[in-house]
Each structure stands twice: as structure tokens, then as C-alpha cells.
Tab-separated table of C-alpha atoms and ligand atoms in Angstrom:
chain	number	residue	atom	x	y	z
Y	1	MET	CA	123.906	57.548	-29.563
Y	2	LEU	CA	126.234	56.548	-26.753
Y	3	ASN	CA	128.881	57.284	-29.097
Y	4	ASP	CA	128.324	54.471	-31.721
Y	5	SER	CA	127.942	55.783	-35.342
Y	6	ARG	CA	126.477	52.153	-36.092
Y	7	SER	CA	123.016	52.540	-33.597
Y	8	HIS	CA	121.393	55.846	-35.269
Y	9	GLY	CA	124.021	56.523	-38.218
Y	10	LEU	CA	122.785	59.517	-40.650
Y	11	TRP	CA	119.511	59.857	-38.783
Y	12	GLU	CA	121.172	61.198	-35.759
Y	13	ARG	CA	123.551	63.495	-37.996
Y	14	THR	CA	120.764	65.334	-39.778
Y	15	ALA	CA	117.789	65.631	-37.262
Y	16	PRO	CA	117.026	68.566	-34.963
Y	17	GLU	CA	118.289	68.493	-31.403
Y	18	ALA	CA	116.171	66.688	-29.067
Y	19	PRO	CA	113.962	69.068	-26.708
Y	20	HIS	CA	115.817	69.511	-23.090
Y	21	THR	CA	114.866	66.490	-20.999
Y	22	VAL	CA	116.562	65.836	-17.110
Y	23	VAL	CA	117.224	62.406	-15.670
Y	24	LEU	CA	114.862	61.581	-12.883
Y	25	GLN	CA	116.482	61.955	-9.727
Y	26	HIS	CA	113.496	62.890	-7.406
Y	27	ALA	CA	110.392	60.911	-6.008
Y	28	ASP	CA	107.804	62.107	-8.696
Y	29	LYS	CA	103.952	61.681	-8.976
Y	30	ARG	CA	101.922	61.430	-12.191
Y	31	ASP	CA	98.401	60.357	-13.027
Y	32	VAL	CA	100.331	57.796	-15.998
Y	33	ALA	CA	103.856	56.714	-16.377
Y	34	ILE	CA	104.906	55.827	-19.685
Y	35	ILE	CA	107.754	53.362	-20.161
Y	36	GLY	CA	110.019	54.131	-23.467
Y	37	GLY	CA	110.557	56.818	-25.638
Y	38	GLY	CA	109.982	56.158	-28.766
Y	39	TYR	CA	106.758	56.460	-31.104
Y	40	THR	CA	104.310	54.565	-28.946
Y	41	GLY	CA	104.891	55.842	-25.853
Y	42	LEU	CA	105.670	59.470	-26.988
Y	43	SER	CA	102.278	59.136	-28.850
Y	44	ALA	CA	100.308	57.988	-26.034
Y	45	ALA	CA	102.259	60.900	-23.617
Y	46	LEU	CA	101.009	63.584	-26.345
Y	47	HIS	CA	97.377	62.272	-26.401
Y	48	LEU	CA	96.948	62.054	-22.488
Y	49	ALA	CA	98.876	65.409	-22.133
Y	50	GLU	CA	96.485	67.180	-24.657
Y	51	ALA	CA	93.376	65.582	-22.483
Y	52	GLY	CA	94.899	67.131	-19.290
Y	53	VAL	CA	96.617	64.317	-17.849
Y	54	ASN	CA	99.510	64.613	-15.800
Y	55	VAL	CA	101.961	61.690	-17.598
Y	56	GLY	CA	105.292	61.686	-17.192
Y	57	VAL	CA	107.802	59.519	-19.804
Y	58	LEU	CA	110.992	57.488	-18.336
Y	59	GLU	CA	113.039	56.526	-21.382
Y	60	ALA	CA	116.323	54.285	-20.703
Y	61	VAL	CA	118.577	55.994	-23.038
Y	62	GLU	CA	117.391	58.975	-25.318
Y	63	ILE	CA	114.557	59.937	-27.038
Y	64	GLY	CA	114.477	57.543	-30.245
Y	65	PHE	CA	117.105	55.142	-29.083
Y	66	GLY	CA	115.187	52.269	-29.883
Y	67	ALA	CA	113.931	51.560	-33.612
Y	68	SER	CA	112.164	54.794	-33.485
Y	69	GLY	CA	115.380	56.626	-34.164
Y	70	ARG	CA	116.914	54.022	-36.311
Y	71	ASN	CA	114.115	53.028	-39.018
Y	72	VAL	CA	114.104	53.475	-42.934
Y	73	GLY	CA	111.382	56.102	-42.430
Y	74	LEU	CA	108.269	54.469	-44.854
Y	75	VAL	CA	105.164	55.926	-43.344
Y	76	ASN	CA	103.003	53.058	-44.395
Y	77	ALA	CA	99.214	52.145	-44.426
Y	78	GLY	CA	98.020	48.676	-42.890
Y	79	LEU	CA	100.597	45.987	-41.556
Y	80	TRP	CA	103.085	43.714	-43.752
Y	81	MET	CA	100.285	40.990	-43.669
Y	82	LYS	CA	97.479	41.333	-46.626
Y	83	PRO	CA	94.432	42.812	-45.469
Y	84	GLU	CA	92.612	39.686	-45.856
Y	85	ASP	CA	95.013	37.958	-43.969
Y	86	VAL	CA	95.299	40.324	-41.222
Y	87	LYS	CA	91.008	39.688	-41.025
Y	88	SER	CA	91.507	36.240	-40.904
Y	89	THR	CA	94.072	35.867	-38.241
Y	90	PHE	CA	92.492	38.612	-36.076
Y	91	GLY	CA	88.689	37.286	-36.773
Y	92	GLU	CA	85.976	39.639	-36.310
Y	93	PRO	CA	85.643	42.433	-35.281
Y	94	PHE	CA	89.205	43.285	-34.504
Y	95	GLY	CA	90.634	42.410	-38.207
Y	96	GLU	CA	87.847	45.215	-39.800
Y	97	ARG	CA	88.618	47.891	-37.049
Y	98	VAL	CA	92.332	47.352	-37.435
Y	99	LEU	CA	92.554	47.687	-41.047
Y	100	ASP	CA	90.488	50.515	-40.590
Y	101	VAL	CA	92.287	52.271	-38.049
Y	102	LEU	CA	95.967	51.519	-39.514
Y	103	GLY	CA	94.492	52.508	-43.183
Y	104	ASN	CA	93.963	55.560	-42.036
Y	105	GLY	CA	97.733	55.591	-40.105
Y	106	PRO	CA	99.359	57.640	-42.122
Y	107	ALA	CA	97.035	60.420	-42.117
Y	108	GLU	CA	97.201	60.647	-38.473
Y	109	VAL	CA	101.419	60.944	-39.161
Y	110	TRP	CA	100.919	63.642	-41.435
Y	111	SER	CA	98.180	65.594	-39.235
Y	112	LEU	CA	100.053	65.616	-36.292
Y	113	ILE	CA	103.237	66.462	-37.987
Y	114	ASP	CA	101.140	69.382	-39.470
Y	115	LYS	CA	99.275	70.062	-36.165
Y	116	TYR	CA	102.810	70.360	-34.160
Y	117	ALA	CA	104.846	71.690	-37.235
Y	118	ILE	CA	107.477	68.757	-36.670
Y	119	ASP	CA	110.119	69.031	-38.907
Y	120	CYS	CA	110.952	65.615	-39.933
Y	121	ASP	CA	111.160	66.132	-43.947
Y	122	ALA	CA	107.807	64.524	-44.473
Y	123	VAL	CA	107.016	63.428	-48.168
Y	124	ARG	CA	103.851	62.377	-48.711
Y	125	ASN	CA	104.316	61.201	-52.197
Y	126	GLY	CA	103.478	57.798	-51.695
Y	127	THR	CA	105.398	54.594	-51.492
Y	128	LEU	CA	106.279	51.940	-53.733
Y	129	HIS	CA	106.175	48.061	-53.485
Y	130	CYS	CA	108.336	47.168	-56.359
Y	131	ALA	CA	107.844	43.679	-57.794
Y	132	VAL	CA	110.996	41.434	-58.341
Y	133	GLY	CA	109.801	38.857	-61.408
Y	134	LYS	CA	106.343	36.909	-61.769
Y	135	ALA	CA	106.435	36.142	-58.435
Y	136	GLY	CA	106.426	39.850	-57.641
Y	137	ILE	CA	103.705	40.573	-59.638
Y	138	ILE	CA	101.150	38.301	-58.376
Y	139	GLU	CA	102.330	39.418	-54.808
Y	140	ILE	CA	101.644	43.021	-55.117
Y	141	THR	CA	98.378	42.197	-57.899
Y	142	GLU	CA	96.725	40.501	-55.030
Y	143	ARG	CA	97.662	43.420	-52.567
Y	144	ALA	CA	96.285	45.871	-54.591
Y	145	ARG	CA	93.109	43.832	-55.254
Y	146	GLN	CA	92.411	43.746	-51.379
Y	147	TRP	CA	93.146	47.129	-50.893
Y	148	GLU	CA	91.182	48.332	-53.646
Y	149	LYS	CA	88.269	46.339	-52.420
Y	150	ARG	CA	88.452	48.363	-49.410
Y	151	GLY	CA	88.554	52.017	-51.513
Y	152	ALA	CA	91.947	52.539	-50.537
Y	153	PRO	CA	94.198	54.652	-53.146
Y	154	VAL	CA	96.373	52.229	-54.554
Y	155	ARG	CA	97.635	51.742	-58.032
Y	156	LEU	CA	99.468	49.057	-60.190
Y	157	LEU	CA	102.282	50.518	-62.101
Y	158	ASN	CA	103.571	48.781	-65.246
Y	159	ALA	CA	107.610	47.686	-65.534
Y	160	GLU	CA	108.059	51.309	-67.365
Y	161	GLU	CA	105.978	53.485	-65.085
Y	162	THR	CA	108.303	52.016	-62.311
Y	163	ALA	CA	111.405	52.455	-63.879
Y	164	ALA	CA	110.220	56.183	-64.830
Y	165	ARG	CA	109.778	56.734	-61.049
Y	166	VAL	CA	112.709	54.480	-59.365
Y	167	GLY	CA	115.333	55.118	-61.951
Y	168	THR	CA	116.159	51.284	-62.275
Y	169	THR	CA	114.588	48.709	-65.089
Y	170	ALA	CA	115.087	45.783	-62.536
Y	171	TYR	CA	111.156	45.489	-61.322
Y	172	ALA	CA	108.387	44.194	-63.222
Y	173	GLY	CA	106.052	46.640	-61.918
Y	174	SER	CA	104.958	48.206	-58.427
Y	175	LEU	CA	102.168	49.094	-56.298
Y	176	LEU	CA	102.191	52.886	-55.555
Y	177	ASP	CA	100.385	53.712	-52.439
Y	178	SER	CA	99.269	57.608	-52.418
Y	179	ARG	CA	98.383	57.314	-48.631
Y	180	ALA	CA	102.131	56.742	-47.605
Y	181	GLY	CA	105.265	58.383	-47.806
Y	182	THR	CA	108.528	58.907	-46.305
Y	183	ILE	CA	110.080	60.820	-42.714
Y	184	GLN	CA	113.434	61.181	-41.465
Y	185	PRO	CA	112.318	59.056	-38.510
Y	186	LEU	CA	115.072	60.289	-35.751
Y	187	SER	CA	113.150	63.936	-36.312
Y	188	TYR	CA	110.219	62.649	-35.963
Y	189	VAL	CA	110.126	61.139	-32.607
Y	190	ARG	CA	112.133	63.894	-31.316
Y	191	GLY	CA	109.163	65.776	-32.768
Y	192	LEU	CA	106.772	64.000	-31.024
Y	193	ALA	CA	108.759	64.248	-27.595
Y	194	ARG	CA	108.312	68.106	-28.351
Y	195	ALA	CA	104.629	68.474	-28.865
Y	196	ALA	CA	104.037	66.246	-25.866
Y	197	ILE	CA	106.253	68.312	-23.485
Y	198	SER	CA	104.621	71.673	-24.943
Y	199	ALA	CA	101.352	69.975	-24.078
Y	200	GLY	CA	102.212	69.387	-20.514
Y	201	ALA	CA	104.289	65.672	-20.551
Y	202	ARG	CA	107.340	65.487	-18.714
Y	203	VAL	CA	110.243	63.518	-20.357
Y	204	TYR	CA	112.845	61.803	-18.091
Y	205	THR	CA	115.779	60.400	-20.465
Y	206	SER	CA	118.628	58.065	-19.035
Y	207	SER	CA	116.161	57.086	-16.678
Y	208	GLY	CA	115.465	53.367	-17.366
Y	209	VAL	CA	113.046	51.646	-15.120
Y	210	THR	CA	114.334	48.774	-13.017
Y	211	ALA	CA	111.604	47.822	-11.054
Y	212	ALA	CA	107.494	48.395	-10.432
Y	213	GLU	CA	105.526	47.985	-7.485
Y	214	ARG	CA	102.071	48.052	-6.302
Y	215	SER	CA	100.941	49.391	-3.163
Y	216	ASN	CA	97.201	50.640	-2.271
Y	217	GLY	CA	96.079	50.290	-5.832
Y	218	LYS	CA	99.197	52.947	-6.972
Y	219	TRP	CA	101.829	51.896	-9.016
Y	220	THR	CA	105.401	52.869	-8.013
Y	221	VAL	CA	108.483	52.709	-10.913
Y	222	LEU	CA	111.859	52.877	-10.022
Y	223	THR	CA	115.082	53.977	-11.546
Y	224	ALA	CA	118.155	54.508	-10.422
Y	225	GLY	CA	117.962	57.896	-9.419
Y	226	GLY	CA	114.274	58.449	-8.437
Y	227	SER	CA	110.772	56.710	-8.504
Y	228	VAL	CA	107.051	57.566	-10.180
Y	229	GLN	CA	104.213	56.997	-8.599
Y	230	ALA	CA	101.194	56.512	-10.928
Y	231	ASP	CA	97.799	55.089	-11.427
Y	232	TRP	CA	98.474	53.753	-14.528
Y	233	ILE	CA	101.855	52.861	-16.387
Y	234	VAL	CA	102.121	52.371	-20.406
Y	235	VAL	CA	104.618	49.847	-21.523
Y	236	ALA	CA	106.219	51.117	-24.918
Y	237	THR	CA	109.259	49.233	-25.075
Y	238	ASP	CA	108.678	46.637	-27.794
Y	239	ALA	CA	111.843	45.241	-29.125
Y	240	TYR	CA	113.983	47.121	-27.155
Y	241	THR	CA	112.392	45.964	-23.852
Y	242	LYS	CA	114.820	45.758	-20.778
Y	243	THR	CA	113.078	45.569	-17.147
Y	244	PRO	CA	110.572	45.165	-15.499
Y	245	TRP	CA	107.741	43.142	-18.220
Y	246	LYS	CA	110.725	41.328	-20.082
Y	247	GLU	CA	107.416	39.032	-21.201
Y	248	ILE	CA	107.300	41.492	-24.219
Y	249	ARG	CA	110.876	40.892	-25.530
Y	250	HIS	CA	110.361	37.100	-24.943
Y	251	GLN	CA	107.720	36.952	-27.299
Y	252	GLN	CA	109.542	38.297	-29.998
Y	253	VAL	CA	112.329	37.387	-32.154
Y	254	LEU	CA	114.435	39.869	-33.119
Y	255	LEU	CA	114.980	40.598	-36.456
Y	256	PRO	CA	118.113	43.005	-37.382
Y	257	TYR	CA	117.847	45.140	-39.923
Y	258	PHE	CA	120.841	47.749	-41.638
Y	259	ASN	CA	120.302	51.053	-43.659
Y	260	VAL	CA	123.509	52.488	-45.792
Y	261	ALA	CA	123.425	55.785	-47.319
Y	262	THR	CA	125.549	57.415	-49.953
Y	263	ARG	CA	126.880	60.912	-50.359
Y	264	PRO	CA	124.091	63.261	-51.673
Y	265	LEU	CA	123.483	62.255	-55.435
Y	266	PRO	CA	124.613	65.100	-57.931
Y	267	ASP	CA	121.379	66.697	-59.517
Y	268	THR	CA	121.460	64.973	-62.471
Y	269	LEU	CA	121.313	61.487	-60.815
Y	270	ARG	CA	118.487	62.688	-58.763
Y	271	LYS	CA	116.637	63.516	-62.203
Y	272	THR	CA	115.973	60.426	-62.839
Y	273	ILE	CA	116.178	58.081	-59.263
Y	274	LEU	CA	112.981	58.819	-57.464
Y	275	PRO	CA	112.466	62.237	-58.753
Y	276	ASN	CA	109.172	62.153	-56.962
Y	277	ARG	CA	110.707	60.780	-53.746
Y	278	GLU	CA	108.930	57.692	-52.947
Y	279	GLY	CA	109.936	55.726	-50.648
Y	280	CYS	CA	110.322	51.874	-51.954
Y	281	TRP	CA	110.719	48.097	-50.680
Y	282	ASP	CA	110.928	45.556	-52.822
Y	283	THR	CA	109.103	41.702	-52.729
Y	284	LYS	CA	111.946	39.414	-52.305
Y	285	LYS	CA	112.094	37.267	-48.962
Y	286	LEU	CA	115.423	38.892	-48.409
Y	287	LEU	CA	113.732	42.239	-49.022
Y	288	SER	CA	115.827	45.281	-49.574
Y	289	SER	CA	114.524	48.901	-49.230
Y	290	PHE	CA	115.648	52.224	-50.737
Y	291	ARG	CA	114.638	55.970	-50.203
Y	292	LEU	CA	115.981	59.180	-50.855
Y	293	ASP	CA	117.332	61.347	-47.662
Y	294	ARG	CA	116.164	65.514	-47.954
Y	295	GLU	CA	120.251	66.089	-49.518
Y	296	GLY	CA	119.536	63.190	-51.862
Y	297	ARG	CA	121.433	60.412	-50.327
Y	298	LEU	CA	120.615	56.944	-51.591
Y	299	ILE	CA	119.699	55.013	-48.528
Y	300	MET	CA	119.369	51.112	-48.941
Y	301	GLY	CA	118.701	48.980	-46.449
Y	302	SER	CA	118.021	44.873	-45.937
Y	303	ILE	CA	118.152	42.118	-43.254
Y	304	GLY	CA	121.325	41.831	-41.290
Y	305	ALA	CA	123.408	43.206	-38.238
Y	306	LEU	CA	126.536	45.405	-38.618
Y	307	ARG	CA	128.402	43.907	-35.569
Y	308	GLY	CA	131.252	41.368	-36.253
Y	309	THR	CA	132.295	40.126	-39.859
Y	310	GLY	CA	128.652	41.095	-40.841
Y	311	ALA	CA	129.630	45.098	-40.590
Y	312	THR	CA	131.567	44.213	-43.694
Y	313	THR	CA	129.773	41.649	-45.609
Y	314	HIS	CA	126.362	43.799	-45.594
Y	315	GLN	CA	128.301	46.696	-46.737
Y	316	ALA	CA	130.024	45.223	-49.390
Y	317	TRP	CA	126.672	43.646	-50.666
Y	318	ALA	CA	124.419	46.981	-50.584
Y	319	THR	CA	127.447	48.507	-52.623
Y	320	ARG	CA	127.321	46.346	-55.148
Y	321	SER	CA	123.220	45.983	-55.302
Y	322	LEU	CA	123.212	49.973	-55.448
Y	323	ARG	CA	125.604	49.658	-58.383
Y	324	LYS	CA	123.644	46.811	-59.977
Y	325	LEU	CA	120.025	48.566	-59.316
Y	326	PHE	CA	121.728	51.763	-60.288
Y	327	PRO	CA	124.192	51.632	-63.343
Y	328	GLN	CA	124.241	55.205	-63.832
Y	329	ILE	CA	125.315	56.081	-59.836
Y	330	GLY	CA	128.978	54.648	-60.655
Y	331	GLU	CA	131.689	54.717	-57.821
Y	332	VAL	CA	129.186	54.397	-54.570
Y	333	GLU	CA	130.911	55.862	-51.710
Y	334	LEU	CA	128.756	55.239	-48.359
Y	335	GLU	CA	128.571	58.179	-46.040
Y	336	ALA	CA	127.107	56.341	-43.249
Y	337	ALA	CA	125.821	52.491	-41.950
Y	338	TRP	CA	123.659	51.681	-39.128
Y	339	TYR	CA	121.173	48.896	-37.944
Y	340	GLY	CA	118.633	48.270	-35.173
Y	341	MET	CA	116.434	45.373	-34.138
Y	342	ILE	CA	112.893	44.425	-35.707
Y	343	GLY	CA	110.603	42.843	-33.132
Y	344	THR	CA	108.428	40.109	-34.813
Y	345	THR	CA	105.620	38.059	-33.158
Y	346	SER	CA	104.643	34.386	-34.006
Y	347	ASP	CA	101.497	35.330	-36.461
Y	348	HIS	CA	103.373	38.692	-37.607
Y	349	LEU	CA	100.760	40.857	-36.055
Y	350	PRO	CA	100.853	43.348	-33.017
Y	351	ARG	CA	99.727	42.910	-29.638
Y	352	PHE	CA	97.378	44.473	-26.754
Y	353	HIS	CA	98.705	43.319	-23.143
Y	354	TYR	CA	97.214	43.866	-19.666
Y	355	LEU	CA	100.323	42.947	-17.714
Y	356	ALA	CA	99.265	43.664	-14.477
Y	357	PRO	CA	96.128	45.825	-13.187
Y	358	ASN	CA	96.152	49.045	-14.879
Y	359	VAL	CA	99.802	48.444	-16.826
Y	360	VAL	CA	98.980	48.229	-20.324
Y	361	SER	CA	100.977	47.531	-23.582
Y	362	ILE	CA	100.800	47.789	-27.390
Y	363	CYS	CA	104.166	45.900	-29.222
Y	364	GLY	CA	105.119	43.809	-32.110
Y	365	TYR	CA	104.804	45.673	-34.962
Y	366	ASN	CA	107.048	43.368	-37.003
Y	367	GLY	CA	108.725	46.349	-38.983
Y	368	ARG	CA	105.691	48.111	-39.550
Y	369	GLY	CA	105.516	50.852	-36.237
Y	370	ILE	CA	105.667	54.695	-37.634
Y	371	SER	CA	101.920	54.980	-38.101
Y	372	PRO	CA	101.092	51.936	-35.939
Y	373	GLY	CA	103.205	53.420	-33.586
Y	374	THR	CA	101.800	56.444	-33.741
Y	375	VAL	CA	97.899	55.380	-33.743
Y	376	PHE	CA	98.519	52.860	-31.262
Y	377	GLY	CA	99.649	55.450	-28.642
Y	378	ARG	CA	96.739	57.204	-29.225
Y	379	VAL	CA	94.765	53.863	-28.526
Y	380	LEU	CA	96.403	53.275	-25.526
Y	381	ALA	CA	95.833	56.967	-24.572
Y	382	GLU	CA	91.749	56.956	-25.136
Y	383	HIS	CA	91.761	53.227	-23.409
Y	384	ILE	CA	93.033	55.014	-20.035
Y	385	LEU	CA	91.045	57.801	-20.366
Y	386	GLY	CA	88.082	55.595	-20.243
Y	387	LYS	CA	87.087	56.107	-24.001
Y	388	THR	CA	86.973	52.491	-25.165
Y	389	ARG	CA	86.498	49.620	-23.197
Y	390	ASP	CA	88.340	45.992	-23.806
Y	391	ALA	CA	85.802	44.924	-26.387
Y	392	GLU	CA	86.155	48.063	-28.173
Y	393	LEU	CA	89.751	48.466	-28.733
Y	394	PRO	CA	91.088	47.635	-32.562
Y	395	LEU	CA	93.470	44.692	-31.049
Y	396	PRO	CA	92.205	42.013	-29.020
Y	397	VAL	CA	93.895	41.746	-25.084
Y	398	THR	CA	95.953	38.727	-25.119
Y	399	ALA	CA	98.223	37.574	-22.350
Y	400	PRO	CA	102.059	37.742	-23.797
Y	401	GLU	CA	103.185	34.019	-25.441
Y	402	THR	CA	106.476	32.984	-25.239
Y	403	MET	CA	108.227	32.244	-28.521
Y	404	THR	CA	109.837	28.917	-28.653
Y	405	LEU	CA	113.347	28.779	-29.591
Y	406	ARG	CA	113.985	32.421	-29.701
Y	407	THR	CA	117.606	32.997	-29.264
Y	408	LEU	CA	118.358	30.217	-31.995
Y	409	LYS	CA	116.104	31.705	-34.582
Y	410	GLU	CA	117.679	34.843	-33.988
Y	411	ASN	CA	121.040	33.728	-34.841
Y	412	TYR	CA	119.791	31.692	-37.528
Y	413	TYR	CA	118.412	34.896	-39.382
Y	414	GLU	CA	121.312	37.056	-38.486
Y	415	ALA	CA	123.464	34.238	-39.608
Y	416	GLY	CA	121.324	33.723	-42.508
Y	417	ALA	CA	120.762	37.109	-43.974
Y	418	GLU	CA	124.878	37.564	-43.675
Y	419	LEU	CA	125.595	34.438	-45.748
Y	420	ALA	CA	123.146	35.188	-48.371
Y	421	HIS	CA	125.091	38.640	-48.885
Y	422	PHE	CA	128.222	37.514	-48.883
Y	423	VAL	CA	126.987	34.752	-51.572
Y	424	ASP	CA	124.989	37.761	-53.357
Y	425	ALA	CA	127.919	40.114	-53.275
Y	426	ARG	CA	130.175	37.944	-55.055
Y	427	PHE	CA	128.554	35.515	-57.484
G	501	LIG	C1	116.141	49.195	-38.880
G	501	LIG	C2	114.439	49.323	-39.083
G	501	LIG	C3	113.705	49.641	-39.990
G	501	LIG	C4	112.541	49.947	-39.673
G	501	LIG	N1	111.696	50.419	-40.795
G	501	LIG	C5	110.573	50.824	-40.494
G	501	LIG	C6	109.802	51.366	-41.833
G	501	LIG	O1	110.681	51.949	-42.579
G	501	LIG	N2	108.279	51.947	-41.583
G	501	LIG	C7	108.012	51.481	-40.466
G	501	LIG	O2	106.556	51.985	-40.187
G	501	LIG	N3	108.516	50.845	-39.269
G	501	LIG	C8	109.973	50.553	-39.613
G	501	LIG	N4	110.279	49.738	-38.510
G	501	LIG	C9	110.179	49.467	-37.413
G	501	LIG	C10	109.762	50.759	-36.522
G	501	LIG	O3	110.865	51.575	-36.272
G	501	LIG	C11	109.244	50.418	-34.822
G	501	LIG	O4	107.983	49.265	-35.081
G	501	LIG	C12	108.830	51.538	-33.764
G	501	LIG	O5	109.617	52.246	-34.078
G	501	LIG	C13	108.735	51.102	-32.652
G	501	LIG	O6	108.127	51.957	-31.917
G	501	LIG	P1	107.911	51.851	-30.381
G	501	LIG	O7	108.158	53.431	-29.859
G	501	LIG	O8	106.875	51.027	-29.977
G	501	LIG	O9	109.310	51.185	-29.889
G	501	LIG	P2	110.711	52.129	-29.521
G	501	LIG	O10	111.141	52.872	-30.591
G	501	LIG	O11	111.922	51.014	-29.882
G	501	LIG	O12	111.038	52.457	-28.210
G	501	LIG	C14	111.322	51.715	-27.282
G	501	LIG	C15	112.029	52.556	-26.330
G	501	LIG	O13	111.995	51.884	-24.768
G	501	LIG	C16	113.141	52.019	-24.236
G	501	LIG	N5	113.373	50.951	-22.887
G	501	LIG	C17	113.294	50.024	-22.879
G	501	LIG	N6	113.414	49.280	-21.637
G	501	LIG	C18	112.967	50.465	-20.989
G	501	LIG	C19	112.965	50.724	-19.452
G	501	LIG	N7	113.293	49.929	-18.588
G	501	LIG	N8	112.952	51.861	-19.055
G	501	LIG	C20	112.930	52.812	-19.702
G	501	LIG	N9	112.935	52.807	-21.149
G	501	LIG	C21	113.378	51.641	-21.634
G	501	LIG	C22	114.047	52.130	-25.162
G	501	LIG	O14	115.548	52.322	-24.757
G	501	LIG	C23	113.666	52.514	-26.437
G	501	LIG	O15	113.948	54.387	-26.563
G	501	LIG	C24	111.948	49.765	-38.903
G	501	LIG	C25	112.568	49.122	-37.452
G	501	LIG	C26	113.932	49.042	-37.572
G	501	LIG	C27	114.594	48.598	-36.561
């Protein structure tokens, strides 16, 4: 997108075409205007359109331009935080509710993929949270205990079982979550857009909203070429927020995350490396993730931005790490490298906001937004449809907060990841 191979990388090269969309160039009228064409906005659009609501989506660039078209593609259950931490931070009744809906998150994603025949290379063979050393084992054992208590289909694997599934002896064990799996993320978001359009939604691209006005109980959102008048607005712009509700961006610290992809591995290697194609990530603080794509390319990711000197440093680190993890690969040749921004909140939990009367938003997924974005898009749709009142939502309604020292923290994370990968790649 935007002729930048580092924005969507491999995903842009291997996704089916986006559905046909147009630039907004007239004064349009809808029941609901949705700002942002990622998982949250398009899931909300799909569920509203299915219910017969006249809905228009306004996307500043292209469908999936934000994090939805750039991520690793791990379709996980729950949030980054352990279930009991989610419960204690949210308190009751929200903690229990959010764990219920997000525990079932991957099932909602699979069900939409089936219902609309979304062509997105979905692999439903689970994910493996790979333990590094003793500390890693303690971490995944506790996660397993908390999910098992909730009846979730998770299972601890020992070092030998992990090595057999992953193809490396680097890990002391892993936590298999059978609810989870992988998708081609850009294909999925394009598929959601196609489904929403087929259900009756209108999707405008290259139509960034620059302002919003309210008069006589109706909203009008303005773009360079036109406007949409609507009763409700959904702000689904998350970490890629521009105008007009910038407070969503101001409450998040952006954490860059990159991915690299090798050439397709030969069949002999594919028999040893992730033969079941689980999606993986590890327990390190500066975490790594890895998975295969449809053609057997190994995709490895970690924290960092591929800009300035970071582009060389992070790719050098990834090449070396791949060789260390999977010595059987031999020479590593990278075919693609790309990165995006993860929005993180102060307590690592997502937010539900009323930004103004009839203007709703859910954001702040903290790096886990495929299932949550899909689920919360539906939640937003049901709220607008009057099916859930504020007190019945899975998230508490809160006002946006302002993150202190945001820019400093963002620079620190970007520079810190680069330094750590620079050192790790050499010593
Ligand atoms: C590199 C990376 C790896 C990740 N890996 C995973 C993973 O493996 N699993 C997982 O579950 N999650 C992962 N995530 C998180 C996940 O991708 C996000 O949480 C999710 O995509 C957020 O979806 P969204 O629809 O809310 O926002 P986005 O997909 O970011 O969409 C927001 C859209 O709003 C548009 N926009 C902004 N301002 C305006 C405006 N004024 N007018 C119109 N449009 C506007 C943007 O152009 C953008 O397209 C990852 C994220 C990144 C960046």
C-alpha cells in the first residue's frame, strides 16, 4: 500500500484483491457512519448491515491499512493478560464477561470465515506459547491453570512434545491452546469488507474523516470530497487514529512490531518445522513470534520498527535468530519485511468510550486484536441496535485518559528494541 513494501509486506503480495470501493464524493446519508476499515469497523459494519441498518464505512487509505493488514495473524483467545489479572483489573461483572466473550473470540472468527467463505488461509490447529527457560515454564503453567479453571481446551506440552511440534529444541515447554489458530490477516479484513458490502454496507476508501459536526441530533462527518450524515458514529481507528477524535491515540503508547518472511521452505524442512502449522510466540519480554504461511514461508516477528537504522538491525537479528532457532534451515533468505504499530494502554486492557453523544469506540487491544476486534465490532453493533445497555456491555464505559510522557515512551521502546536486537545479533 502507498508503494511501501514495508507497510504490509508479504500479506499484500499474497492476499486476494480487495473488494471494489469508491472515494466519497457526495453528501451521503446513513443510519450509522463507521470511521476506520479494520477488523473493528468492518465487523461492526457487517453486523449492523446484517440487521438491516443502513451503514457506511469511511476508511482514510485502504481496507486493512492499519494494524489489521500488518499483523502476525495469530487468532488468539482472551487478552495478553492472564485471565485472573483481567478479572481483578476490570472487577466484576466486566472481568467475567470480557473473558467469556473473548474466550470464545476465535470461534466467532472461524464462524464468520465459514459463513462468508472468507478466503484467508485459516488454520485452526491452535497456537503454542513457547516457554523460554524456567521463568517461561512458570508463566505458561500459571496461564494453563487459570484457563483450565475456566474449562478452556488448553494443554501444557513438555520440551520433547514442543520440539516435535515446533522443530527446535530451544523451548522448555509450551502451552497449546486449541481454540486458536492463524489467518492471513489482510485477506481476512478484505473478506470482512466483502461480507459487509454483500450484506448492504457501503465502504468508502481514500476517504479520511477530517471533522465531525452535530446539529439537530444528527452527526455529519466530513471528508475532503464529501460528507455522511448519520445518527450514530463508530470510531474504529485505534492506533492509526488521525482526526477527529484524537484522544483515542493520546491514551495509547505505540509499540512498533515487525515481521520478516523467508522464501518457502522445501518439503523436507516443512516436515520438521511446524508440521501442524500452529502459530507461536515466546515468553521473553522482548518477545518473538513465528508461524508458517500458506506456501510454507517462515514468518518471524518481534518488537521494532523497520525505519532508519532499525531496518538493517532488526532484519539482521531476525536472520540470525532464525538460524539459531532452526539450524536445519541453513542460509536464510528473506523475501519480505514489514512493520506496524500496536496500540498499548496504561493497564494493557481495551477501552469502550462514548466520545460524544451517539459516538462510540472500542480500542486499545494491546497487540491482541484479531478476535477482540471482530467480537467488539459485533458488541458495538448490538449496542447501537439497542440490544445491550451500558451496564450490560462486556467492557466498562470509561472516558479516554491521557497517557503521560507518551512520546518519550514510544521513542524509548523503539530505540530500546533496536539496541537489544543489535546486541543480540552480534554476541
Ligand atoms: C505488527 C502487528 C502484529 C500484531 N499481531 C497480532 C496478532 O498476531 N494477533 C492479534 O490478535 N493481534 C495482533 N495485532 C493487533 C491487531 O492487529 C490490532 O489490534 C487490530 O488489527 C486492530 O484493528 P482495528 O480495526 O481496531 O484497527 P486498525 O486495523 O488499525 O484500523 C484502523 C483504521 O482506521 C483508519 N483511520 C484512521 N483515522 C481515520 C480517519 N480520520 N478517517 C478514516 N479512517 C481512519 C486507518 O487508516 C486504519 O485502516 C498486531 C498488530 C501489529 C501492528
